Coordinates of C-alpha atoms in Angstrom, one line a residue:
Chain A
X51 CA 104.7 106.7 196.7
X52 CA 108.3 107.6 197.5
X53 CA 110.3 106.1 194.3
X54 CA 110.6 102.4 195.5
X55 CA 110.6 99.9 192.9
X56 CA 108.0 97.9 194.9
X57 CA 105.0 97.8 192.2
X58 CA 105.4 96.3 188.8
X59 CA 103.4 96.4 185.4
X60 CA 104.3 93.1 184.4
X61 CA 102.2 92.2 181.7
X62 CA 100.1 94.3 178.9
X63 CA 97.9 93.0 176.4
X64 CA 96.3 94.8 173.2
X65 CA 93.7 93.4 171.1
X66 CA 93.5 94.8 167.3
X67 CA 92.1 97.9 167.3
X68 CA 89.4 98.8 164.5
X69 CA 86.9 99.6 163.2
X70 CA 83.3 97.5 163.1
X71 CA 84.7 94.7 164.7
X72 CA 81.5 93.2 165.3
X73 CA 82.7 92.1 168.4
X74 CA 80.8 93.1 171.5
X75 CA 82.9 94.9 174.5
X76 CA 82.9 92.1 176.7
X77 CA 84.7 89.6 174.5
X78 CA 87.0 92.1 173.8
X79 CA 88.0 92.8 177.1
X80 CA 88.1 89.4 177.8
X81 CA 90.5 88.8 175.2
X82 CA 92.9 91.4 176.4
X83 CA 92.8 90.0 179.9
X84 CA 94.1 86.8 178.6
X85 CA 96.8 88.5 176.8
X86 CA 98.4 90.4 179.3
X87 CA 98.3 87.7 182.2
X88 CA 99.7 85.6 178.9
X89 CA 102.4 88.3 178.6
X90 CA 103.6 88.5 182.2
X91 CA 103.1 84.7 182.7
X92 CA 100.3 84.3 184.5
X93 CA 96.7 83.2 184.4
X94 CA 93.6 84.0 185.6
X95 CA 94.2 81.9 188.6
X96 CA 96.5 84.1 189.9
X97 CA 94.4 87.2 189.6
X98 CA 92.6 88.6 192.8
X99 CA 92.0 92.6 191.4
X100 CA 90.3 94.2 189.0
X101 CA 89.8 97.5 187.9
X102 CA 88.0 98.6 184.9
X103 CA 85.0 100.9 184.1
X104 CA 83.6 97.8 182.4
X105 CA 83.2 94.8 184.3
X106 CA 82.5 91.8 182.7
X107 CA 78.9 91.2 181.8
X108 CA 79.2 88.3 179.1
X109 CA 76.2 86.7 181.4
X110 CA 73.6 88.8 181.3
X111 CA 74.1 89.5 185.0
X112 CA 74.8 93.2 185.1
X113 CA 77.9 95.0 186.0
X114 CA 78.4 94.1 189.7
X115 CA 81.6 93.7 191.5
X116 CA 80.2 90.3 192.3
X117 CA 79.8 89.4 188.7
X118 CA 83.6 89.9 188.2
X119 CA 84.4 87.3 190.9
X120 CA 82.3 85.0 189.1
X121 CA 83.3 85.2 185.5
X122 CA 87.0 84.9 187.3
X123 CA 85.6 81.8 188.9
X124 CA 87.4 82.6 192.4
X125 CA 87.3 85.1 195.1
X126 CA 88.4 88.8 193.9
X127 CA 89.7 91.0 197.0
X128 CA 89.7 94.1 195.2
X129 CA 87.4 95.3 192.4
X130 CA 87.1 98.9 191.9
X131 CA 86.2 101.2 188.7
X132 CA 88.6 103.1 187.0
X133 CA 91.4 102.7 184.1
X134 CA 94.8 103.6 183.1
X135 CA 97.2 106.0 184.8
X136 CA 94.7 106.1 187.8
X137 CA 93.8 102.6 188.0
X138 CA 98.0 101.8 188.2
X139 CA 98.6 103.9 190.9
X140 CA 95.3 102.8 192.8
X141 CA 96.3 99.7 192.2
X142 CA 100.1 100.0 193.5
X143 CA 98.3 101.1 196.8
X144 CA 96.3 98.4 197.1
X145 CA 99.2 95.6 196.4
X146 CA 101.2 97.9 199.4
X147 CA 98.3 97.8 201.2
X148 CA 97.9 93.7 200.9
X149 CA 94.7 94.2 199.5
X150 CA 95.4 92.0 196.3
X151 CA 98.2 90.7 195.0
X152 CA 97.9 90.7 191.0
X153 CA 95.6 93.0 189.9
X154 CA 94.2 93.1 186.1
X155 CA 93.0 96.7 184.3
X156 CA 91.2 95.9 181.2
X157 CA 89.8 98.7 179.7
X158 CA 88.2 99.6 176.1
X159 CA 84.5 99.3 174.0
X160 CA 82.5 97.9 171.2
X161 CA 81.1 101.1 169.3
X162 CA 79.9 98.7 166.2
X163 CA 76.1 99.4 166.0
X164 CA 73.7 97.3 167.7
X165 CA 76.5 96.1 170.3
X166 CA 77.2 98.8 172.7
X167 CA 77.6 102.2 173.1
X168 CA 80.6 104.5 175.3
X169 CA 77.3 106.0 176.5
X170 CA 79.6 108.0 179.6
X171 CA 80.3 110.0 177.0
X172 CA 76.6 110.9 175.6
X173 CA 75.1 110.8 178.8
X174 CA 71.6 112.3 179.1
X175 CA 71.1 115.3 181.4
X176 CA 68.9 117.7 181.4
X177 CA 71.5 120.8 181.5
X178 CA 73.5 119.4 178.6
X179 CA 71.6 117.5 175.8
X180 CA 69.8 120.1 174.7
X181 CA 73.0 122.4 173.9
X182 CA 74.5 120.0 171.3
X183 CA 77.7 119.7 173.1
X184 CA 78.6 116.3 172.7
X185 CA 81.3 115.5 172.7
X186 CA 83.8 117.8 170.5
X187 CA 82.1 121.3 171.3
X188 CA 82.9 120.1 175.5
X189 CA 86.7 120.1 174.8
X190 CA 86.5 122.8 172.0
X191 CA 85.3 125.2 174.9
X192 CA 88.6 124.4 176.5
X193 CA 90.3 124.8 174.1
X194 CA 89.2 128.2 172.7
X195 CA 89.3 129.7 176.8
X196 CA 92.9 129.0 176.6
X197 CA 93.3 130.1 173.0
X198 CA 92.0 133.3 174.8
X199 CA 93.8 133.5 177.9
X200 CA 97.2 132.2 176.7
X201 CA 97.3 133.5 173.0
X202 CA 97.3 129.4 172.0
X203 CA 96.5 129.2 168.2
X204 CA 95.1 126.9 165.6
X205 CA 98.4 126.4 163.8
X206 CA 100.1 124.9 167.1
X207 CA 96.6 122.6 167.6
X208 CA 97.8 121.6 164.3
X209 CA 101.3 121.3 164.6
X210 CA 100.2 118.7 167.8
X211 CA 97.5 117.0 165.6
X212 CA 100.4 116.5 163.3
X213 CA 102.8 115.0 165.2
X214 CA 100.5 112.2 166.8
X215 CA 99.3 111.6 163.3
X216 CA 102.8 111.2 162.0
X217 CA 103.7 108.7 165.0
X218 CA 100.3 106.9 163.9
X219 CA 101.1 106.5 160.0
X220 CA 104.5 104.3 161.1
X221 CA 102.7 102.0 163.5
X222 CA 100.9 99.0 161.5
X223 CA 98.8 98.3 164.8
X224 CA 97.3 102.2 164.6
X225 CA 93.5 102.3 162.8
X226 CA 94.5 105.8 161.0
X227 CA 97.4 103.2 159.8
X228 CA 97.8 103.3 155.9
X229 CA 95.9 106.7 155.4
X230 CA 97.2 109.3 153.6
X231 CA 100.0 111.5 156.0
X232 CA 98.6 114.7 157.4
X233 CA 101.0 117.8 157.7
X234 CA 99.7 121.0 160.4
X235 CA 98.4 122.6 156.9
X236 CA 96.1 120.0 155.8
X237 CA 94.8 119.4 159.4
X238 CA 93.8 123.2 159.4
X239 CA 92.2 123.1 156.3
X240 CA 90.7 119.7 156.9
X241 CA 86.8 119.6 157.8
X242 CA 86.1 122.0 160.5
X243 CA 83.8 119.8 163.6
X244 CA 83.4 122.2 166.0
X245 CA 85.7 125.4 166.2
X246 CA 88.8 125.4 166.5
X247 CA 88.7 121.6 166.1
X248 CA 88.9 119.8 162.6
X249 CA 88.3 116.4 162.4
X250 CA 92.0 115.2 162.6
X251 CA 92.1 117.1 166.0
X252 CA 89.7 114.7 167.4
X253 CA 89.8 111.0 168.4
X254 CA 89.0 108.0 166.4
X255 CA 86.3 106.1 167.2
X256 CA 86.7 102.0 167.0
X257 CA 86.7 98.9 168.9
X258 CA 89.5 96.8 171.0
X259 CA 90.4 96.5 174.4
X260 CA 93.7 96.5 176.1
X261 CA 94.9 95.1 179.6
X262 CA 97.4 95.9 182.1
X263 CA 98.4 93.7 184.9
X264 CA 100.1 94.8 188.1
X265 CA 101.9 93.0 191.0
X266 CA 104.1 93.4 193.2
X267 CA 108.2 93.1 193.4
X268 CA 107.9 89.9 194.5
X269 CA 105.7 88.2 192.4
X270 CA 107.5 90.0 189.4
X271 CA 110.5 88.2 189.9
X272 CA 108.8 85.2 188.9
X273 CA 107.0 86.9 186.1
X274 CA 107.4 86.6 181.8
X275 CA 109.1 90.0 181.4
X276 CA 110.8 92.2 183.1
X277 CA 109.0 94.7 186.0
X278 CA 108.3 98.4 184.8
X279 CA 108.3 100.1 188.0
X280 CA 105.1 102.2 189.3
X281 CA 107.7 105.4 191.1
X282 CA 104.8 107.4 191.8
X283 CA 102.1 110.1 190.3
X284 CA 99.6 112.3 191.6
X285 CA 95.7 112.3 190.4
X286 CA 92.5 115.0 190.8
X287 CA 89.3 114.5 189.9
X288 CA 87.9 118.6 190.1
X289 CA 84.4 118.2 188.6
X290 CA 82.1 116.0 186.4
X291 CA 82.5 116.0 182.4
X292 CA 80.3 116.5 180.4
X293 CA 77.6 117.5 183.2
X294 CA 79.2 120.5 184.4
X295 CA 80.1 123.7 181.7
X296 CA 83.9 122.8 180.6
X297 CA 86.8 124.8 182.2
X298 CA 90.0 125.6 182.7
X299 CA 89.8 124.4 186.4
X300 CA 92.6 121.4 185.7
X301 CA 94.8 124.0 185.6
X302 CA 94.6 124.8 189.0
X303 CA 96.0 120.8 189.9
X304 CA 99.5 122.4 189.1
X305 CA 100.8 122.2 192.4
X306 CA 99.6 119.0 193.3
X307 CA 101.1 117.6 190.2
X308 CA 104.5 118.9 190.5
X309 CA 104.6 117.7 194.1
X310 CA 103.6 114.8 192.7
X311 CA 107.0 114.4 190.8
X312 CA 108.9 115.7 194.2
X313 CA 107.7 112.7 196.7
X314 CA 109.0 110.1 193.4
X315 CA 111.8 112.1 193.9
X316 CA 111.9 112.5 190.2
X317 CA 112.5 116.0 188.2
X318 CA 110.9 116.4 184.8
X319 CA 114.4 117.0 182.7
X320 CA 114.7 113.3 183.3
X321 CA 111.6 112.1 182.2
X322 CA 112.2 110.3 178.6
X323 CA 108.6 110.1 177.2
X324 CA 105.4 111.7 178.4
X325 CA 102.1 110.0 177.3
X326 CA 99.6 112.8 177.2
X327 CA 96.0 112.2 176.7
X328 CA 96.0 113.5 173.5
X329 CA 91.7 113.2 173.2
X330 CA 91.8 116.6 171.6
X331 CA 94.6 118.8 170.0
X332 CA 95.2 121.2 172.9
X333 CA 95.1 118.0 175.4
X334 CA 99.4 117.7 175.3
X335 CA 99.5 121.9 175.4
X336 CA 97.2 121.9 178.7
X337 CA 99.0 118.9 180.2
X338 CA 102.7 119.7 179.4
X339 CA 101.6 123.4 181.4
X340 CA 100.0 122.1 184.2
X341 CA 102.2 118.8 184.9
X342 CA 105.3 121.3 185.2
X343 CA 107.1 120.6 181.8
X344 CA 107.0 124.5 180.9
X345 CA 104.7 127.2 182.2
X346 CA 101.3 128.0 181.7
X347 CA 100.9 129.9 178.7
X348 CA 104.3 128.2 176.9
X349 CA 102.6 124.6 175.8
X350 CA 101.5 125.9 172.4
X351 CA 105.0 127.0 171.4
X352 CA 106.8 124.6 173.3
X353 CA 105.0 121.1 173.2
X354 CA 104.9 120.0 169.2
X355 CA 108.2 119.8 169.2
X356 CA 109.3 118.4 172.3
X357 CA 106.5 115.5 171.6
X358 CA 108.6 114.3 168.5
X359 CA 109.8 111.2 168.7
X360 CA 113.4 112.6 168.9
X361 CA 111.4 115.8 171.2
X362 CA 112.4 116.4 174.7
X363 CA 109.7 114.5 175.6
X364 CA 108.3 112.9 173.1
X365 CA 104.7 111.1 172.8
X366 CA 101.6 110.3 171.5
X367 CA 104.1 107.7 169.8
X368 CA 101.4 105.3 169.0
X369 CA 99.9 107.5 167.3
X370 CA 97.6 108.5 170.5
X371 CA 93.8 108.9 170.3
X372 CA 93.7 110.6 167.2
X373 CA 95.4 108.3 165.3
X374 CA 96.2 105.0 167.3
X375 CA 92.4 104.1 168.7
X376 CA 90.1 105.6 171.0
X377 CA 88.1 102.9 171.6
X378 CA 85.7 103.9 174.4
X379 CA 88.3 104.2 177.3
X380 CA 91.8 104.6 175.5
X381 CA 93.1 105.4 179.4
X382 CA 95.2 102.2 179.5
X383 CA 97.0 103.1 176.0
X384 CA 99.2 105.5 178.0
X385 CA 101.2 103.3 180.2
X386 CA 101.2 100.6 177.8
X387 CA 103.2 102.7 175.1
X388 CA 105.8 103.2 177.4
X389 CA 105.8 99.3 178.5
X390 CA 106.2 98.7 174.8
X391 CA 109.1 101.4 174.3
X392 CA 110.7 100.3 177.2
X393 CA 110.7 96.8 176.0
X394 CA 111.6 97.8 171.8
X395 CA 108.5 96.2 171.1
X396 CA 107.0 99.1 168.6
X397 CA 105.8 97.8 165.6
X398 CA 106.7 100.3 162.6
X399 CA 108.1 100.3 159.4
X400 CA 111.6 99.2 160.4
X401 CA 112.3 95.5 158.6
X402 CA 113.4 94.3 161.8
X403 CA 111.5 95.7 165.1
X404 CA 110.5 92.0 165.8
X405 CA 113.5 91.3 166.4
X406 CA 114.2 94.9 168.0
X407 CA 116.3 96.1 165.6
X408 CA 115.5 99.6 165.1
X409 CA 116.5 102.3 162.6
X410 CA 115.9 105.4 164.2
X411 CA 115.1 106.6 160.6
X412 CA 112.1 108.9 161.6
X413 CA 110.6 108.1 158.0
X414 CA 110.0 104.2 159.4
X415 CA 111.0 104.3 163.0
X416 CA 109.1 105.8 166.1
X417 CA 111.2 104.3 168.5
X418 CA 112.4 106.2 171.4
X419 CA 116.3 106.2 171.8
X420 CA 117.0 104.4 175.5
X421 CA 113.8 105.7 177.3
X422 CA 114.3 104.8 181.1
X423 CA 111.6 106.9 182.9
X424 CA 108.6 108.4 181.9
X425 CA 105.3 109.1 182.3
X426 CA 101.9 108.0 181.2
X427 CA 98.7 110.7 182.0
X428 CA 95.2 109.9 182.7
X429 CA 92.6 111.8 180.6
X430 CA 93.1 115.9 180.7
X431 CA 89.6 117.3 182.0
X432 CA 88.2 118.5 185.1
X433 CA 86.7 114.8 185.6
X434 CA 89.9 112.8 185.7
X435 CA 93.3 114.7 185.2
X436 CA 96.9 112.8 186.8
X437 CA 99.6 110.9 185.6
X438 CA 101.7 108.0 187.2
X439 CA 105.4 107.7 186.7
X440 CA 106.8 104.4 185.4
X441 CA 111.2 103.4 185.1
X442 CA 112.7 100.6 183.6
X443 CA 115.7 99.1 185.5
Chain B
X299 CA 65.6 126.9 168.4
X300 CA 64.7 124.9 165.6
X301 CA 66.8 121.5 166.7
X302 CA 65.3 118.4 167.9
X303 CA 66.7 116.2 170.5
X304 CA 65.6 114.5 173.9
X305 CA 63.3 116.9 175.7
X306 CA 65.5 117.6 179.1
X307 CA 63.7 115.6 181.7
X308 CA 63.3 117.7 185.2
X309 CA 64.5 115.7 188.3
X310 CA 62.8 116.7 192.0
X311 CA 65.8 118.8 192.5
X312 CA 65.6 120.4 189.7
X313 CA 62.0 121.5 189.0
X314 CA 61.9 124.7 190.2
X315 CA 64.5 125.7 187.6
X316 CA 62.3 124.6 185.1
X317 CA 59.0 126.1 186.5
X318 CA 61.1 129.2 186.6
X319 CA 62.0 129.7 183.1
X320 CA 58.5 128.6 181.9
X321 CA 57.2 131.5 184.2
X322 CA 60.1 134.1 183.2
X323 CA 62.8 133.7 185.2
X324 CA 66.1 132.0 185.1
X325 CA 66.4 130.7 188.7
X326 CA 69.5 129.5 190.6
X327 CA 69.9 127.9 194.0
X328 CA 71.1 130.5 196.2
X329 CA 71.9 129.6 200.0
X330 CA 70.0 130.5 203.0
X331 CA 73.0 130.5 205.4
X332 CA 76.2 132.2 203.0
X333 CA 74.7 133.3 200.5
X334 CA 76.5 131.8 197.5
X335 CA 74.7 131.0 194.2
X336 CA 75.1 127.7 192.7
X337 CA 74.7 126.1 189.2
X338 CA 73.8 123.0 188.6
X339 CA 71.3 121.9 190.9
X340 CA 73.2 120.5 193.8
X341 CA 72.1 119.3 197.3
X342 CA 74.6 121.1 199.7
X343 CA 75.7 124.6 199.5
X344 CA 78.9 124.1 197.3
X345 CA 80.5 127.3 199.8
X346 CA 79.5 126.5 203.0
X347 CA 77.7 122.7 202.6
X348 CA 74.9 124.3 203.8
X349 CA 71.6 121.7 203.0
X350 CA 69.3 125.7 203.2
X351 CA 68.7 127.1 200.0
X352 CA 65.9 128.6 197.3
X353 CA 65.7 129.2 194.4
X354 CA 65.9 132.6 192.9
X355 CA 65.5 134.8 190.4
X356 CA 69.1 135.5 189.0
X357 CA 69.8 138.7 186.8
X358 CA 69.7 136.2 183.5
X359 CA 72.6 138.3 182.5
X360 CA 76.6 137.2 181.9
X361 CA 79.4 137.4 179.8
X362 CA 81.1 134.9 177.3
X363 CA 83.5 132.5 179.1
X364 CA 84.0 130.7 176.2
X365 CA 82.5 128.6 173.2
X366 CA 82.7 127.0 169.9
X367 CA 81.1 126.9 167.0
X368 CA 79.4 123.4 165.9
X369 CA 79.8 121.9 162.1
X370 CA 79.3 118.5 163.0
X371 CA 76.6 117.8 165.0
X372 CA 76.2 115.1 167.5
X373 CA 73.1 113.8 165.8
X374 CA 71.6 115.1 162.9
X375 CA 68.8 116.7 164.6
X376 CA 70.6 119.5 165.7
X377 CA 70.9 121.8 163.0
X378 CA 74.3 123.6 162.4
X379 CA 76.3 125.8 162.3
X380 CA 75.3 126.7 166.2
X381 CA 77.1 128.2 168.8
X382 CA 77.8 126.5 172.4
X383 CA 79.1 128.6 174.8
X384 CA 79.9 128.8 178.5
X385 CA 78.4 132.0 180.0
X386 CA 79.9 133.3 183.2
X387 CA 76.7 134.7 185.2
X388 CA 76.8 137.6 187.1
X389 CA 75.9 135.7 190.0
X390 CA 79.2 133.5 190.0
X391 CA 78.2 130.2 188.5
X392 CA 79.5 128.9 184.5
X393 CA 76.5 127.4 182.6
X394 CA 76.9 125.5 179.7
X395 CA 74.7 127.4 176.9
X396 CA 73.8 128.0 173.4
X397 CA 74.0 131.7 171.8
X398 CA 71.2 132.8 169.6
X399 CA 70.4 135.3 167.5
X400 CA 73.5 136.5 166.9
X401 CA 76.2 135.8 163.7
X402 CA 78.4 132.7 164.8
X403 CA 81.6 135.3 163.3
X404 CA 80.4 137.9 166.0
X405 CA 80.7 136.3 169.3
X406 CA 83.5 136.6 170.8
X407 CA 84.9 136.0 174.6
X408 CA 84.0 138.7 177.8
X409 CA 80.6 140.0 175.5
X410 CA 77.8 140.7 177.5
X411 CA 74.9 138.1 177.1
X412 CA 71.4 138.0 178.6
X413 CA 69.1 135.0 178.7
X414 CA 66.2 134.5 176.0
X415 CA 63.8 132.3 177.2
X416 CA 62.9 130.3 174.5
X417 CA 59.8 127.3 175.3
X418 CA 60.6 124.0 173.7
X419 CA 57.0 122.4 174.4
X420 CA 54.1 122.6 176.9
X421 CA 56.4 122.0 179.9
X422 CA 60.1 123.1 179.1
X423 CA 61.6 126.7 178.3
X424 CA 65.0 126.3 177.4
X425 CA 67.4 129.0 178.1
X426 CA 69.9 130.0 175.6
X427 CA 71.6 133.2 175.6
X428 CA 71.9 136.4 173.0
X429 CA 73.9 139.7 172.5
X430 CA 72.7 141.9 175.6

């Protein structure tokens, strides 16, 4: 990855996000595969990748990499499992590599009872079940360490809550959409879940899926809309949530992240929007410090405001896991806020966005002014913890 | 211990932990060839990738790394408020813990904490921690 717009998203797809859908995983995903190759002009002909933690199923015959040629109906050349930031940037390397050509990345889950479960995120083992740690207490411990080690406080977990609920109440397409607006004091006064967290410091939980679809240069030319260009990332994987006691380790990734920006050749003043996982409160805090945007120790002061929508470096402008959906495996969300920014196509309360007429009036708008670069991160834990740089031409 | 959830279910690797803390002792891997103490039950030597170890007695002693207190359980079985913590053990290793006996407004990061074996049923002793 040295900054060469060779590698495309060309197409995203969302399906509604809610609540009790009904619907099982499967058809969701399937549905958001269709839009996105729909979106970048394409069909399921053309696809020969796939990378998802869910692979489609619909036939009763198990989760195989097999079973995804077959529901595609044609040979697949590359079928691999993970999602969002990472799955773009693996996915970029394998288009390089002339492993596929277009590759899909449908991610996200049915929680509605009796259908399925996110059960990665329950799983049973023998060291962690029994401690009642799932799944806010895992992060809360991350939290509080750097509460501890930093001086990070409860008022600046709620002045991030607050922002990515504030992005969340102006976009129609957000399941916290149409609630009532949540300043930092209410979220600290608001039902305590497990210490420091209240409950608008954690996700959502609801069903959709969502799709990205990557290709290369060439075949973008031919392709719906225009290419956002993969520049470059870095990814870690340090440990395994959930199984092993929650850290700070991710912190330690700093240097690979920064040189991460270096070989893009990209510096971090010109980075426009930066999608944190926002899964938990302290997630943009932890991420702005170790990805380089300010120094360990500096997120709580510095990160809810420069996430504003008019921030340094704004994001969670969907209104991010805590107010936009977390529907199983929210990964893909990321990168495809920033497709949708780049492209003007963020629905909010402005009478025209359809059209792309935007306001810029913060009470109805959550627009970003011109965004040209920026970057969308993978989930912040010691399991999965990277980002991937996307530009607009 | 009064909550009620999926008994932890011992793999091959991981018996003698649990024989251990049924018979008073909280045991880690240690390895034969560095020395280094591990936690959790892993196949190689996480130091040296060393596939020589046993399983000893550790000091069942730590200090607070962090934790959190729970509201809202995962299921309703568990009974809160509780505490979750992360204890760093003498020997090296975090491990993912509760804290007992000991007023949720009390705990607090670097306290000392020693293990309380505490059995579960005829085959597991769990091992939170309390106020050493």
């Amino acid at each position: 990855m040295n900054g060469a717009r060779d590698i495309a998203i060309v197409g995203i797809g969302v399906t509604a996000q809610s609540r009790g859908s009904g619907r099982s995983a499967i058809s969701l995903l399937m549905e958001s595969i269709g839009l996105a190759l729909d979106d970048a002009g394409l069909s399921m002909r053309d696809v020969d990748g796939y990378i998802g933690f869910t692979f489609p199923a619909g036939n009763g015959q198990g989760m195989s990499d097999g079973n995804v040629a077959r529901q595609f109906g044609q040979p697949m050349t590359l079928v691999a499992e993970t999602s969002g930031a990472q799955a773009v940037l693996l996915a970029g390397a394998a288009i390089r590599a002339g492993l596929a050509e277009v590759v899909v990345i449908p991610a996200g889950g049915s929680q509605s009872p009796g259908i399925e479960m996110a059960t990665y995120t329950r799983p049973t083992y023998e060291f962690t079940e029994w401690t009642g740690s799932m799944t806010p207490a895992q992060f809360a411990l991350i939290a509080r360490r750097h509460m501890h080690e930093f001086g990070t406080t409860s008022e600046q977990l709620a002045a991030v809550a607050a922002a990515a609920h504030r992005h969340g109440r102006l976009n129609p397409e957000a399941v916290a959409f149409g609630r009532p607006p949540l300043d930092a004091d209410t979220i600290l006064a608001a039902r305590m879940i497990a210490d420091p967290f209240t409950q608008p410091m954690c996700s959502l939980v609801n069903d959709g899926a969502s799709c990205i679809v990557v290709t290369s240069a060439e075949r973008a030319r031919d392709c719906r809309n225009a290419p956002v260009w993969l520049l470059g990332g870095a990814f870690e994987t340090r440990s395994n949530s959930y199984f092993e006691a929650p850290s700070l380790g991710m912190m330690e990734s700093r240097p690979r992240m920064i040189d991460g920006f270096a070989r893009a050749g990209v510096v971090h003043d010109d980075v426009d929007i930066v999608m944190c996982y926002d899964h938990f409160a302290h997630g943009p805090i932890i991420q702005f410090e170790t990805l380089g945007f300010c120094a360990p120790g500096e997120g709580g002061d510095y990160v809810p405001m420069a996430m504003q929508v008019d921030g340094a470096h704004p994001g969670s402008l969907d209104g991010g896991n805590l107010a936009y959906s977390h529907n199983g495996v929210p990964y893909n969300f990321k990168p495809i806020e920033i497709v949708r920014q780049f492209r003007g196509d963020t629905p909010d309360l402005c009478p025209g966005w359809r059209e792309g007429i935007h306001t810029y009036d913060r009470n109805l708008c959550r627009k970003v002014r011109d965004p040209r670069l920026a970057i969308g991160c993978a989930p912040m834990t010691d399991g999965r913890h990277g980002f991937a740089i996307l530009a607009k031409d | 211990m009064d909550a009620h959830f999926l008994a932890p279910q011992p793999t091959p690797l991981s018996a003698p932990f649990w024989e251990g803390t049924r018979t008073g002792e909280l045991r880690l891997q240690q390895c034969d060839d560095c020395g280094g103490w591990r936690w959790t039950p892993q196949i190689l030597c996480t130091h040296c990738y060393s596939p020589h170890f046993g399983w000893e007695a550790a000091s069942g002693r730590g200090k607070i790394y962090s934790f959190t207190t729970v509201h809202r359980p995962p299921v309703p079985t568990f009974i809160a408020p509780y505490v979750v913590a992360v204890v760093e053990l003498d020997e090296g290793p975090l491990m993912l813990t509760r804290i007992v006996d000991v007023s949720p407004e009390t705990v607090a990061i670097d306290m000392r904490v020693k293990v309380k074996l505490t059995p579960l049923d005829e085959t597991i002793t769990l091992y939170p921690f309390t106020a050493d």
